[in-house]
PDB file of N, CA, C, O and CB in Angstrom:
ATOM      1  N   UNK A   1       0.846  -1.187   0.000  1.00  0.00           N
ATOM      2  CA  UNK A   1       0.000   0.000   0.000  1.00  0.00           C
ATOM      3  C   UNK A   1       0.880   1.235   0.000  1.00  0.00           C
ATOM      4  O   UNK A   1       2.001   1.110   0.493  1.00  0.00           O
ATOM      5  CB  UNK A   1      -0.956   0.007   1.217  1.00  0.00           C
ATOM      6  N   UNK A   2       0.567   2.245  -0.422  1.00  0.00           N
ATOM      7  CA  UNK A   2       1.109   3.404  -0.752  1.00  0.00           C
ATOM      8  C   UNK A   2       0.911   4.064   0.091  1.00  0.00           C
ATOM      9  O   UNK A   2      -0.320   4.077   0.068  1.00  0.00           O
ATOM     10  CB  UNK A   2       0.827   3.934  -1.738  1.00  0.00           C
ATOM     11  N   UNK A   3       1.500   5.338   1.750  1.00  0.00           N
ATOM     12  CA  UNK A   3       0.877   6.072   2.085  1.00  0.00           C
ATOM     13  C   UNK A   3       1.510   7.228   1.310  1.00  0.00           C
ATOM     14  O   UNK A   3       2.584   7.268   0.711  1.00  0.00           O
ATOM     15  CB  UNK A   3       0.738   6.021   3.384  1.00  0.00           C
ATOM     16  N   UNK A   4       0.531   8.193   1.483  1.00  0.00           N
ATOM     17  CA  UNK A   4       0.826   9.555   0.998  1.00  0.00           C
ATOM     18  C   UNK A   4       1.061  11.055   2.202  1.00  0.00           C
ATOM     19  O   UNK A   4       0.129  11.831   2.414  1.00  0.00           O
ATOM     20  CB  UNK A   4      -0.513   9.791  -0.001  1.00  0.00           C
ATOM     21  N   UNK A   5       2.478  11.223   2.878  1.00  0.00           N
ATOM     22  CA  UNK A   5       2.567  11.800   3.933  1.00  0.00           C
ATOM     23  C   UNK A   5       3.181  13.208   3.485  1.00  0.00           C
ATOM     24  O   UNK A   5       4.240  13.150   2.861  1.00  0.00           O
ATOM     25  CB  UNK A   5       3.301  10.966   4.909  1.00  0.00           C
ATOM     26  N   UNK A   6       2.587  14.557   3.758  1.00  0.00           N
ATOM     27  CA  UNK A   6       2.740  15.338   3.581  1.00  0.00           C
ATOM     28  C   UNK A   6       3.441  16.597   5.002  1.00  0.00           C
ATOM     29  O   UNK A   6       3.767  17.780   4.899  1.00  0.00           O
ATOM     30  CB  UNK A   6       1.672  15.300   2.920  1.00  0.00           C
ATOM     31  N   UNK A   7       3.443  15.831   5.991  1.00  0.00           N
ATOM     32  CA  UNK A   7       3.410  16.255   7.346  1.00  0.00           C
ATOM     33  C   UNK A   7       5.064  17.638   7.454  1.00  0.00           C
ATOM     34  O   UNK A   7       5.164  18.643   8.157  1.00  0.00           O
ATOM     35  CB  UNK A   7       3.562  14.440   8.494  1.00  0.00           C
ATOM     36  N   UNK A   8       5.920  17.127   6.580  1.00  0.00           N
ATOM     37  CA  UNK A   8       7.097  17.549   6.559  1.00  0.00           C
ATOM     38  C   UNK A   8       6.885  18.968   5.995  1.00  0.00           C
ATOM     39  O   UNK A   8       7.405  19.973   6.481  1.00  0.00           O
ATOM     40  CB  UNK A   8       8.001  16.632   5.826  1.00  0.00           C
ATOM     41  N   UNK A   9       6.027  18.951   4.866  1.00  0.00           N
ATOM     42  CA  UNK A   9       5.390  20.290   3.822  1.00  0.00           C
ATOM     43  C   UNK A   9       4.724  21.289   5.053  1.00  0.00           C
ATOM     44  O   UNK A   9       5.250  22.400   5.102  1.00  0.00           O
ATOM     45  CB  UNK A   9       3.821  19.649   2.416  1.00  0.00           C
ATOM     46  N   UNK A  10       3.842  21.082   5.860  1.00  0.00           N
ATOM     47  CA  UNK A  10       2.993  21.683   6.867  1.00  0.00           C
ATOM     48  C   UNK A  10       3.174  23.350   7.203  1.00  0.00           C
ATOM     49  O   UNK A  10       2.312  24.226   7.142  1.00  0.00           O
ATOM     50  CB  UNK A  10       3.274  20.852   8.145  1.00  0.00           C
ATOM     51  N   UNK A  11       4.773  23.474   7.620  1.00  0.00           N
ATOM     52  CA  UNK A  11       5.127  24.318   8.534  1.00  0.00           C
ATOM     53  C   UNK A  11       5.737  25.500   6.913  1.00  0.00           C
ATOM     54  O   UNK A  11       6.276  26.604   6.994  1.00  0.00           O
ATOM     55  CB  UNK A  11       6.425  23.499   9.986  1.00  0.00           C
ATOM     56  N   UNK A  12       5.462  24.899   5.928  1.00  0.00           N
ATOM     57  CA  UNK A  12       5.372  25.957   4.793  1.00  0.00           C
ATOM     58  C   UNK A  12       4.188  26.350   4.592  1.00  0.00           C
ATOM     59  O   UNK A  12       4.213  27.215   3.717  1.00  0.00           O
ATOM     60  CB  UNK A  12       5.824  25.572   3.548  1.00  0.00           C
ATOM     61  N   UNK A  13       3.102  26.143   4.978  1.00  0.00           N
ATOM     62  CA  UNK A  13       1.510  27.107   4.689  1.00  0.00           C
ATOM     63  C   UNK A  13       1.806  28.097   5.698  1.00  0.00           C
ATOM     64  O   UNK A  13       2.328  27.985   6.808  1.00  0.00           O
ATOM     65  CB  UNK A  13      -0.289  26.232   5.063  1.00  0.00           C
ATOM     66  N   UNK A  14       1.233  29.364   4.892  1.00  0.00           N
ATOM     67  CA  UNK A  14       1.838  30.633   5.045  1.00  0.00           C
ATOM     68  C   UNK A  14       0.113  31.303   5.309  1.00  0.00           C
ATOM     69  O   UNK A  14      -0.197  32.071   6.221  1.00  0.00           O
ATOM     70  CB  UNK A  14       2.979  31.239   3.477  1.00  0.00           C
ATOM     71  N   UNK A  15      -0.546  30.918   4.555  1.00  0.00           N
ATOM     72  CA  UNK A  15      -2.187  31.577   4.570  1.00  0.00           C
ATOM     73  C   UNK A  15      -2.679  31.011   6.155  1.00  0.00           C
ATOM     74  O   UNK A  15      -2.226  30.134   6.891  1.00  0.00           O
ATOM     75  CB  UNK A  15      -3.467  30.744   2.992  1.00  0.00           C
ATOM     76  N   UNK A  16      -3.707  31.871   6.265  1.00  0.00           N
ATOM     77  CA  UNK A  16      -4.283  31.489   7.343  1.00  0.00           C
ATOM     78  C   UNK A  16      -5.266  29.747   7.285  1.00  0.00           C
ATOM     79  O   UNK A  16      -5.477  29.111   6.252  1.00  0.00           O
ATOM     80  CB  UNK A  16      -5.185  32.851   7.623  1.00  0.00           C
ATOM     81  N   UNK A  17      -5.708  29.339   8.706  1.00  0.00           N
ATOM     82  CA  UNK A  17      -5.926  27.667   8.487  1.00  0.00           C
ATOM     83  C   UNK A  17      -6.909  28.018   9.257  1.00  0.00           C
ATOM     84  O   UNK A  17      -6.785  28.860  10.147  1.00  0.00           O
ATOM     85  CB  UNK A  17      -4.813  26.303   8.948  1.00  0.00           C
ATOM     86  N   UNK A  18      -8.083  27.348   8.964  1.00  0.00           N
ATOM     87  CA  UNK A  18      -9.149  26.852  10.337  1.00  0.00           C
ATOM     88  C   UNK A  18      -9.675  25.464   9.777  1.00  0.00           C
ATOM     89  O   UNK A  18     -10.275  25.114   8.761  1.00  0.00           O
ATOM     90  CB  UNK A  18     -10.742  28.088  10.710  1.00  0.00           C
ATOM     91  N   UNK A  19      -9.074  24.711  11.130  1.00  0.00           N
ATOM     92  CA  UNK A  19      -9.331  22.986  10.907  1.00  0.00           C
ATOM     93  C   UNK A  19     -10.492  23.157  12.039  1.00  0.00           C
ATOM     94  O   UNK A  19     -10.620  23.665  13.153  1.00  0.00           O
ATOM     95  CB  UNK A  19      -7.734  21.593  11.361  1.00  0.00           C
ATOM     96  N   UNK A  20     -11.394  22.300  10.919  1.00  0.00           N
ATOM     97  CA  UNK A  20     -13.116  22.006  11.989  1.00  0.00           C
ATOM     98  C   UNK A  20     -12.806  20.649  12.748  1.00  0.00           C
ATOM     99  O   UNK A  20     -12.465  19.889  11.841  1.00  0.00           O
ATOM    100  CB  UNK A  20     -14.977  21.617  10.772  1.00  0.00           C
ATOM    101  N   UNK A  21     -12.760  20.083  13.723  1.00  0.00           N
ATOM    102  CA  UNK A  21     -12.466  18.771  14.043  1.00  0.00           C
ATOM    103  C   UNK A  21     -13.647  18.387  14.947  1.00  0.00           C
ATOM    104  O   UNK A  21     -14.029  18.968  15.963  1.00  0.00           O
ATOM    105  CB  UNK A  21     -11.041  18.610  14.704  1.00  0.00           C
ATOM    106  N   UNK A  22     -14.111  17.362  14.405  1.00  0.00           N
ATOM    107  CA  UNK A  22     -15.169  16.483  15.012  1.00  0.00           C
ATOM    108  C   UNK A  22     -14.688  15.579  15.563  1.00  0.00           C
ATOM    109  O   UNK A  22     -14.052  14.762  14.897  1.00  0.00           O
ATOM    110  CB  UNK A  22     -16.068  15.963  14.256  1.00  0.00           C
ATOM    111  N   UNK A  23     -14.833  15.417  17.003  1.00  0.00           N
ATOM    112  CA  UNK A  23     -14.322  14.833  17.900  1.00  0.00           C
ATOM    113  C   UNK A  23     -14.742  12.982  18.024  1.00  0.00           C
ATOM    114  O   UNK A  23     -14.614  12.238  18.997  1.00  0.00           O
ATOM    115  CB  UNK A  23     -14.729  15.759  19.037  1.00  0.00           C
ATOM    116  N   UNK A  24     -15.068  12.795  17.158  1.00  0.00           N
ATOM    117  CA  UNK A  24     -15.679  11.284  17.051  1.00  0.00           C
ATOM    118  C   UNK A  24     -15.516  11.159  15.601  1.00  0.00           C
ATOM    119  O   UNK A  24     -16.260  10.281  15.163  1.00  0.00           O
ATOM    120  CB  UNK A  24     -17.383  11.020  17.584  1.00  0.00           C
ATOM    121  N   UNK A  25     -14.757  11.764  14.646  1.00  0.00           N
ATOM    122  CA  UNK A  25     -14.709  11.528  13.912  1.00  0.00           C
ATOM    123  C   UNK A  25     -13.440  10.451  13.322  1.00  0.00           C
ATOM    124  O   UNK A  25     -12.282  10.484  13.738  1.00  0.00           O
ATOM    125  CB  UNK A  25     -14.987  12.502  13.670  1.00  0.00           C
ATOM    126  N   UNK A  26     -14.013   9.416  12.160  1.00  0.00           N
ATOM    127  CA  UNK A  26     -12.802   7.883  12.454  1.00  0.00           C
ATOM    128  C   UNK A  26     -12.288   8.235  11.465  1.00  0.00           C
ATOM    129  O   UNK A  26     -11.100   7.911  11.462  1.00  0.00           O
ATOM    130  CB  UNK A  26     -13.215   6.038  12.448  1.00  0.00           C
ATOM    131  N   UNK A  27     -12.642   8.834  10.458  1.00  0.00           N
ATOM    132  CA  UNK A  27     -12.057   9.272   8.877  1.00  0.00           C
ATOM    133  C   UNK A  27     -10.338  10.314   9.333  1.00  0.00           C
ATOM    134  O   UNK A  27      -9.119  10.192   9.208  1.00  0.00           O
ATOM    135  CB  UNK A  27     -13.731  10.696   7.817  1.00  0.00           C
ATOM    136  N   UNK A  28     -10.979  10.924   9.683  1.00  0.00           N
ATOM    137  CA  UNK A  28      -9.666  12.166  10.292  1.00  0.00           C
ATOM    138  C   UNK A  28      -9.517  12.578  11.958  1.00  0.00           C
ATOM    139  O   UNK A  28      -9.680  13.693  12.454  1.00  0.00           O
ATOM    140  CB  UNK A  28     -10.061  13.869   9.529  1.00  0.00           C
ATOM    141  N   UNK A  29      -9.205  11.487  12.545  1.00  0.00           N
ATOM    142  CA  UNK A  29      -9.286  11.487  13.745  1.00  0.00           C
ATOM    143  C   UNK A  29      -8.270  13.078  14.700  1.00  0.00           C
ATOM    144  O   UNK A  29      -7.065  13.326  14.672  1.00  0.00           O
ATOM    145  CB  UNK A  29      -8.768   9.872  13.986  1.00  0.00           C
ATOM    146  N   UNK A  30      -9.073  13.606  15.209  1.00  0.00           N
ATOM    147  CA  UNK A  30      -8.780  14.807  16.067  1.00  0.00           C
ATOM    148  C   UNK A  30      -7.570  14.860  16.223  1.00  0.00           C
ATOM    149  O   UNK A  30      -7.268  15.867  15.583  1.00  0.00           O
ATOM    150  CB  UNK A  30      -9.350  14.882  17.307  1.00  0.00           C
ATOM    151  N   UNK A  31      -6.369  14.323  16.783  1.00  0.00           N
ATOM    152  CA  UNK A  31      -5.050  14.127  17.410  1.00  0.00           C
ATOM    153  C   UNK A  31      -4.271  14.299  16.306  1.00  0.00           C
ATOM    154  O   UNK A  31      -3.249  14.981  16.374  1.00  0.00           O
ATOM    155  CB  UNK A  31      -4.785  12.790  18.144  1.00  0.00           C
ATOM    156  N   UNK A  32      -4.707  13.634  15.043  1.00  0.00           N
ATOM    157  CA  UNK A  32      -4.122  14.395  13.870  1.00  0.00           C
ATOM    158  C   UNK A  32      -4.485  16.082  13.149  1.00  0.00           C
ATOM    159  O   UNK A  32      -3.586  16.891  12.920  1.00  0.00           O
ATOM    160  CB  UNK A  32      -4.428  13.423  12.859  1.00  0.00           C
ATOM    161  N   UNK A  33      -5.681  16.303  12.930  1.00  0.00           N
ATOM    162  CA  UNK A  33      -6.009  17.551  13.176  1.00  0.00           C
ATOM    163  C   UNK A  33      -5.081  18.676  14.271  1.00  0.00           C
ATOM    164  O   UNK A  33      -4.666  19.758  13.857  1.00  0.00           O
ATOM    165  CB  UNK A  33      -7.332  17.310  13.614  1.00  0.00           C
ATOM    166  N   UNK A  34      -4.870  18.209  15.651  1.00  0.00           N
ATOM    167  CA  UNK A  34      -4.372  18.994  16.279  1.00  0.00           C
ATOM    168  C   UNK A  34      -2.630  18.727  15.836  1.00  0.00           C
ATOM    169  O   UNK A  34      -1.668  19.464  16.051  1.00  0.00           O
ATOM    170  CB  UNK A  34      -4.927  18.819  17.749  1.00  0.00           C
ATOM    171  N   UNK A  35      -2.671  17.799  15.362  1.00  0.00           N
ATOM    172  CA  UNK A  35      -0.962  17.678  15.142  1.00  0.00           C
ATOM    173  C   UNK A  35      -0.654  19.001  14.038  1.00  0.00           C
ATOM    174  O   UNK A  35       0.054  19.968  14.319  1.00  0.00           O
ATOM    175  CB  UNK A  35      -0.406  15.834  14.275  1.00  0.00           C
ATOM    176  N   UNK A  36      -1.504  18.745  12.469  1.00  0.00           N
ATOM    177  CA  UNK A  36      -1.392  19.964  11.670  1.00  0.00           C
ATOM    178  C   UNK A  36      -1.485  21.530  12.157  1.00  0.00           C
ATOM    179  O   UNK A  36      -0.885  22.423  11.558  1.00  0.00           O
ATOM    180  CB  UNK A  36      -2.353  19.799  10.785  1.00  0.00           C
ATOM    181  N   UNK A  37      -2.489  21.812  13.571  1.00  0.00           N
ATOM    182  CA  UNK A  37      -2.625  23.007  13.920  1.00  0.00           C
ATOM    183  C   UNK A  37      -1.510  23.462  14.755  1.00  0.00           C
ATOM    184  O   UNK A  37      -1.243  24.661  14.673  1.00  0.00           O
ATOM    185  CB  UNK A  37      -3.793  23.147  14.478  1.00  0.00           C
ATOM    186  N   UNK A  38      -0.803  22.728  15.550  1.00  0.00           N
ATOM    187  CA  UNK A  38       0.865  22.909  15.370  1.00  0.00           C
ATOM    188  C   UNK A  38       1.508  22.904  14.687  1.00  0.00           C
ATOM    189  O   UNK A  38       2.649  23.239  15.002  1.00  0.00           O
ATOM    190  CB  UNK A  38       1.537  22.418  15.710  1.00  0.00           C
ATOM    191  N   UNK A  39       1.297  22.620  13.645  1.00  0.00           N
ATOM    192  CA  UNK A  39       3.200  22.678  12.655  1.00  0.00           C
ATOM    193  C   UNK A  39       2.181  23.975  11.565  1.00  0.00           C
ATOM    194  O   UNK A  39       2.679  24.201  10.463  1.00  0.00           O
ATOM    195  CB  UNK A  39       4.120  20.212  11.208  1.00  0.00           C
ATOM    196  N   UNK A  40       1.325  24.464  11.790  1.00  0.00           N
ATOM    197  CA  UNK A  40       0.925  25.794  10.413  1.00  0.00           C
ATOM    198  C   UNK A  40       1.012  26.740  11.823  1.00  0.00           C
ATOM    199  O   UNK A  40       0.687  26.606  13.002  1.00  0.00           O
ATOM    200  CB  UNK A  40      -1.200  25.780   9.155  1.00  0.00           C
ATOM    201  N   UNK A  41       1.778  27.988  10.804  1.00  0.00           N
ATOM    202  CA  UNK A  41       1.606  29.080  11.813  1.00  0.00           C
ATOM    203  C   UNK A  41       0.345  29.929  11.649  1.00  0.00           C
ATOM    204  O   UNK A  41       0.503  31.072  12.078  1.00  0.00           O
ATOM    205  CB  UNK A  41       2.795  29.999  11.758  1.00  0.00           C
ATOM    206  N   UNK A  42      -0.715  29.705  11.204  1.00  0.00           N
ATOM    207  CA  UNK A  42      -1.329  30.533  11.113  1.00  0.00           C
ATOM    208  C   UNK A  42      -2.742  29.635  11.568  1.00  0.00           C
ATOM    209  O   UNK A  42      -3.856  30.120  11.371  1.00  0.00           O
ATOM    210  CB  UNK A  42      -1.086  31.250   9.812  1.00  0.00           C
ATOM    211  N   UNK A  43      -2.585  28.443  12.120  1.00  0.00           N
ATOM    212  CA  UNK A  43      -3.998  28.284  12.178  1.00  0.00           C
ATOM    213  C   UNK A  43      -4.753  28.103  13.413  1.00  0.00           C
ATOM    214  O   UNK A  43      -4.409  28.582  14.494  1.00  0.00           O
ATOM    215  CB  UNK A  43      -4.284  27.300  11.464  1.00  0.00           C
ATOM    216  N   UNK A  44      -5.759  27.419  13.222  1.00  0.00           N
ATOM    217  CA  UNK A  44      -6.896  27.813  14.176  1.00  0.00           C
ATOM    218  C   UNK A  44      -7.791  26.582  14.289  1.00  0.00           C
ATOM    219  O   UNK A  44      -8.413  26.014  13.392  1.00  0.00           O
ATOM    220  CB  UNK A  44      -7.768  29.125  13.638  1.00  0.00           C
ATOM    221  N   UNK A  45      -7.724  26.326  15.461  1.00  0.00           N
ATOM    222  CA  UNK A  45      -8.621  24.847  15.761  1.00  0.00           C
ATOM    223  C   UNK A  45     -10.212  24.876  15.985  1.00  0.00           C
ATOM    224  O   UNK A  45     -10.374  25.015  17.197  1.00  0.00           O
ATOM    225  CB  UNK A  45      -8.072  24.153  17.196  1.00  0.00           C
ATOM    226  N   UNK A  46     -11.157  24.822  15.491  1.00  0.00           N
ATOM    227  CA  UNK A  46     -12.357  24.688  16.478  1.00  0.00           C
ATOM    228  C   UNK A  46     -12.752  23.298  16.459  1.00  0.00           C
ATOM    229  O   UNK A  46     -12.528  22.583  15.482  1.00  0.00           O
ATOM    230  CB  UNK A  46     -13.627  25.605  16.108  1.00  0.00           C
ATOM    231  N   UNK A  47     -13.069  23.075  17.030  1.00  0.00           N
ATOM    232  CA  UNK A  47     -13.550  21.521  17.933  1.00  0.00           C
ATOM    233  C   UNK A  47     -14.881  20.959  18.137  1.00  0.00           C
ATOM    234  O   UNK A  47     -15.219  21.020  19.319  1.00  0.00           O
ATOM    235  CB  UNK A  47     -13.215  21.585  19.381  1.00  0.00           C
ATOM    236  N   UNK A  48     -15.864  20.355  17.247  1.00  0.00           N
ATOM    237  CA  UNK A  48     -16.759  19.906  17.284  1.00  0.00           C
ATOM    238  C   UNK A  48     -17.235  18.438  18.390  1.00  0.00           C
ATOM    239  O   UNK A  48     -16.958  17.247  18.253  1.00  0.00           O
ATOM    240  CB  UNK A  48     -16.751  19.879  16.066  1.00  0.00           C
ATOM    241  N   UNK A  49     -18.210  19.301  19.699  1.00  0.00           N
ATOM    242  CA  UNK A  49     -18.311  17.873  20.469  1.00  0.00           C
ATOM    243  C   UNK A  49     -19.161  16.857  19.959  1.00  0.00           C
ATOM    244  O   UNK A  49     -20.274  17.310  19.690  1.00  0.00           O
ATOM    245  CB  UNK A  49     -18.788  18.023  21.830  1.00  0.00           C
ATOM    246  N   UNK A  50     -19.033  15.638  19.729  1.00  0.00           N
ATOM    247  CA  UNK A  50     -19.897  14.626  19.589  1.00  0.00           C
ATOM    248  C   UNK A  50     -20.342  14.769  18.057  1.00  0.00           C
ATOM    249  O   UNK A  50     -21.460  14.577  17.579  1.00  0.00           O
ATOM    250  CB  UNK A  50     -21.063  14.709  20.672  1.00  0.00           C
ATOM    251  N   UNK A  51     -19.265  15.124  17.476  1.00  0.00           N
ATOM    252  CA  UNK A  51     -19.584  15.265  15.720  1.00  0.00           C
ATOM    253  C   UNK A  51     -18.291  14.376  15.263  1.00  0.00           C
ATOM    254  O   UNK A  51     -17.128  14.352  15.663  1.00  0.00           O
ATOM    255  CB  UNK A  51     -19.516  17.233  14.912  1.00  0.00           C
ATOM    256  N   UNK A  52     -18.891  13.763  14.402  1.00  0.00           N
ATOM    257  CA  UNK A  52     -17.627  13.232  13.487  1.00  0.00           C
ATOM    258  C   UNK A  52     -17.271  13.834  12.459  1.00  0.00           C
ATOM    259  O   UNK A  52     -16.639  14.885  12.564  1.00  0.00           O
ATOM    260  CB  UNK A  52     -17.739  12.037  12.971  1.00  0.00           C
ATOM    261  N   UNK A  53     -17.659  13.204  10.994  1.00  0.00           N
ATOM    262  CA  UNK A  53     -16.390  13.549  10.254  1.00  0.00           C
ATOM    263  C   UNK A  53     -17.391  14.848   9.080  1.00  0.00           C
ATOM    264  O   UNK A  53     -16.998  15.857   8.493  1.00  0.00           O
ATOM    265  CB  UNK A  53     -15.453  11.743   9.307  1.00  0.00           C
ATOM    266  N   UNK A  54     -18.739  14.193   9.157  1.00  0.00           N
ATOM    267  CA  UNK A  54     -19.564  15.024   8.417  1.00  0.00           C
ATOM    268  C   UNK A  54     -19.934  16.380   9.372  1.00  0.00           C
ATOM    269  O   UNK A  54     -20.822  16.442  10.223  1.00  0.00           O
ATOM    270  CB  UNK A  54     -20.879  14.144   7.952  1.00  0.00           C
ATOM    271  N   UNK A  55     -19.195  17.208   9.061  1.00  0.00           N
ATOM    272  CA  UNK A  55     -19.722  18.603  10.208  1.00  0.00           C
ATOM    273  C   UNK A  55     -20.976  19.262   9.734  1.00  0.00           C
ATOM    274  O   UNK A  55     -21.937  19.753  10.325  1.00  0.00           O
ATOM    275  CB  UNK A  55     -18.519  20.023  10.298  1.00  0.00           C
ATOM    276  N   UNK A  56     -20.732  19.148   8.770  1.00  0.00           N
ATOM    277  CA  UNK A  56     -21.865  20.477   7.809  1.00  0.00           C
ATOM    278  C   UNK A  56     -23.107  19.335   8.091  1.00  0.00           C
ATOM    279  O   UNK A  56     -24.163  19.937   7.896  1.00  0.00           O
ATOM    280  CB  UNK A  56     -21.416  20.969   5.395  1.00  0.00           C
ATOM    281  N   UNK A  57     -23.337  18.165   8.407  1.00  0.00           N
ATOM    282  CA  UNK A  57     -24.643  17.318   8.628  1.00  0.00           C
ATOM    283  C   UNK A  57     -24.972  17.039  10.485  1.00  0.00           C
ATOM    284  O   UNK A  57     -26.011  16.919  11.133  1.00  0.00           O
ATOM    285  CB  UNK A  57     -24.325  15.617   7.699  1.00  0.00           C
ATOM    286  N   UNK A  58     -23.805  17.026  10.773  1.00  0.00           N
ATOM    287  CA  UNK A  58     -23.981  16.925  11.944  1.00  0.00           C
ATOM    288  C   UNK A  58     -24.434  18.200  13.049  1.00  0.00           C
ATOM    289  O   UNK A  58     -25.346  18.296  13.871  1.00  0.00           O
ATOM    290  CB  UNK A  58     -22.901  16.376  12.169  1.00  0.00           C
ATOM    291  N   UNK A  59     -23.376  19.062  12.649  1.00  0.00           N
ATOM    292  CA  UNK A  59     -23.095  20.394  13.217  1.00  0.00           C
ATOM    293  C   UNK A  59     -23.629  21.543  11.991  1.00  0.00           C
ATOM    294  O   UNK A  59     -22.804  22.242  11.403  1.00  0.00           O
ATOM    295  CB  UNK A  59     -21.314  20.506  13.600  1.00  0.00           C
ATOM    296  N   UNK A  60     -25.079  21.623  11.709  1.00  0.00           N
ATOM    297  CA  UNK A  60     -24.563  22.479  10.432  1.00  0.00           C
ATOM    298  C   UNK A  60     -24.871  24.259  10.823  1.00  0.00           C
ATOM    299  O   UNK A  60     -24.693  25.132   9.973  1.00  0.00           O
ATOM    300  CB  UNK A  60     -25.624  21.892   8.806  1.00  0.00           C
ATOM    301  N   UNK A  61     -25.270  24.509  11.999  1.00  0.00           N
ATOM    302  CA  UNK A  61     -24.991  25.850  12.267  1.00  0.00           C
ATOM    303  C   UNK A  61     -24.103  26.423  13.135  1.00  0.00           C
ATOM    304  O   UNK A  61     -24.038  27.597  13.500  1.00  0.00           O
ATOM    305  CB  UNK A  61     -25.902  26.305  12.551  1.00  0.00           C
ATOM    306  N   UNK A  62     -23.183  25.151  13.538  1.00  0.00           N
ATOM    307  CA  UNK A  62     -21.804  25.738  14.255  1.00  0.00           C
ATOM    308  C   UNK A  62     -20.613  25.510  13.249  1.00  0.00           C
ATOM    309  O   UNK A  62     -19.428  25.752  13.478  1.00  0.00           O
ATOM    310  CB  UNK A  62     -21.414  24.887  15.797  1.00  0.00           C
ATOM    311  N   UNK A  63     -21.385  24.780  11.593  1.00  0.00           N
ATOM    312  CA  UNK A  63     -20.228  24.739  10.689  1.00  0.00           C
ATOM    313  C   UNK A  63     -20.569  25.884  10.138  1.00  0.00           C
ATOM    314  O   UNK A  63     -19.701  26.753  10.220  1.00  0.00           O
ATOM    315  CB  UNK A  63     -20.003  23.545   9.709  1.00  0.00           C
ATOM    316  N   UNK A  64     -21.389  26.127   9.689  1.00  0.00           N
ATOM    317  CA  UNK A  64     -21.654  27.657   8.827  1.00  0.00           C
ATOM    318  C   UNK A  64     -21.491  28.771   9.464  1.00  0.00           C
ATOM    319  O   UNK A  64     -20.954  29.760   8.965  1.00  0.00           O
ATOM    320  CB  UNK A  64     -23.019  27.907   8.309  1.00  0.00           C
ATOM    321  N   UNK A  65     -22.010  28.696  10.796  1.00  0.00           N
ATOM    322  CA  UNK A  65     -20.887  30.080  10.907  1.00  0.00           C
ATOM    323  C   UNK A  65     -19.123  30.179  11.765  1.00  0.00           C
ATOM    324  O   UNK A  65     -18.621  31.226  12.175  1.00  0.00           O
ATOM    325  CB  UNK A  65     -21.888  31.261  11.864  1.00  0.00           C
ATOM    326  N   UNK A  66     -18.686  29.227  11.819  1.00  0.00           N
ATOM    327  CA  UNK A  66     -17.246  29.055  11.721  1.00  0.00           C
ATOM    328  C   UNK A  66     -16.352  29.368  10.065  1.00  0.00           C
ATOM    329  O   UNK A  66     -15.236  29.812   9.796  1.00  0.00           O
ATOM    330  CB  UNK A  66     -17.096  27.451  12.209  1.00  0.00           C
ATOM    331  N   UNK A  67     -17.379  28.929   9.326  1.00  0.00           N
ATOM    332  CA  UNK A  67     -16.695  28.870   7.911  1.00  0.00           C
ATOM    333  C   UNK A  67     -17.026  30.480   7.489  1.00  0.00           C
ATOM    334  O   UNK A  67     -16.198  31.159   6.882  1.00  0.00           O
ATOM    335  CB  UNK A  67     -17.469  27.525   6.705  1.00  0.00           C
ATOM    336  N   UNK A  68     -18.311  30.975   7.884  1.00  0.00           N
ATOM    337  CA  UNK A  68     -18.608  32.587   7.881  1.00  0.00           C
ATOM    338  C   UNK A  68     -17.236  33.494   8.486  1.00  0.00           C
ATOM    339  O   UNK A  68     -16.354  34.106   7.884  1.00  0.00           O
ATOM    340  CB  UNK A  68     -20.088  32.909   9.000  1.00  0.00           C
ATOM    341  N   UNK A  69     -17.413  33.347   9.484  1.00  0.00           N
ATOM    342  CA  UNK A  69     -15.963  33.929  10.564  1.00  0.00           C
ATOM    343  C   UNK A  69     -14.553  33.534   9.466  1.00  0.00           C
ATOM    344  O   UNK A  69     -14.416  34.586   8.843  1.00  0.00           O
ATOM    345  CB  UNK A  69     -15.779  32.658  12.584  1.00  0.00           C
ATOM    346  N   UNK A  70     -13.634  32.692   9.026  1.00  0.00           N
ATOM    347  CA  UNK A  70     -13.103  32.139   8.259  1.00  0.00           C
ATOM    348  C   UNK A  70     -12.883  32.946   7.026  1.00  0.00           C
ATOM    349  O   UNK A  70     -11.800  33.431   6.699  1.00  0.00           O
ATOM    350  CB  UNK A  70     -13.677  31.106   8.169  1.00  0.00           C
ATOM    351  N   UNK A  71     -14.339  33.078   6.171  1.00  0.00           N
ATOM    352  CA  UNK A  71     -13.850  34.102   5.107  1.00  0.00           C
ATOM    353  C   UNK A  71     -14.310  35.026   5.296  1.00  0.00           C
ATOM    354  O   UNK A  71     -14.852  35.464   4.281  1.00  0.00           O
ATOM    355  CB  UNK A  71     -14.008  33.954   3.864  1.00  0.00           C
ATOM    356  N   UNK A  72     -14.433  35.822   6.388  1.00  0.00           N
ATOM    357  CA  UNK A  72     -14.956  36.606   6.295  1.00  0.00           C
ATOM    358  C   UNK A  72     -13.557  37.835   6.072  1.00  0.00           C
ATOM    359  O   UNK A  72     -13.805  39.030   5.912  1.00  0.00           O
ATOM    360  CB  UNK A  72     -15.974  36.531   7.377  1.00  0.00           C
TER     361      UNK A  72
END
């Protein structure tokens, strides 16, 4: 199997970051999320309780306006 690890690249994103992390989520489990929001200098964690991986279905008015705030 092939993995595809980009982790080394990280600490070169220069734009601003906001990682949504759903805390039950198995697809992109949180601990990795928080690993990327350390190595980017610019980003920003918010933390979804008892949401997994679908935010916008689970969470969809604490995803829309996080993503509002974001570009705004």
């Amino acid at each position: 199997s092939h993995e595809y690890n980009m982790r080394e690249n990280l600490r070169y994103i220069k734009a601003p970051v906001t990682l949504m992390v759903g805390d039950k989520s198995l697809i992109s489990p949180a601990e990795g999320q928080y690993y990327m929001a350390s190595q980017i200098k610019k980003a920003k964690i918010v933390s979804f309780q008892n949401s997994g991986h679908a935010l916008m279905v689970t969470a969809p008015f604490k995803f829309h306006r996080e993503l509002k705030r974001f570009l705004a």
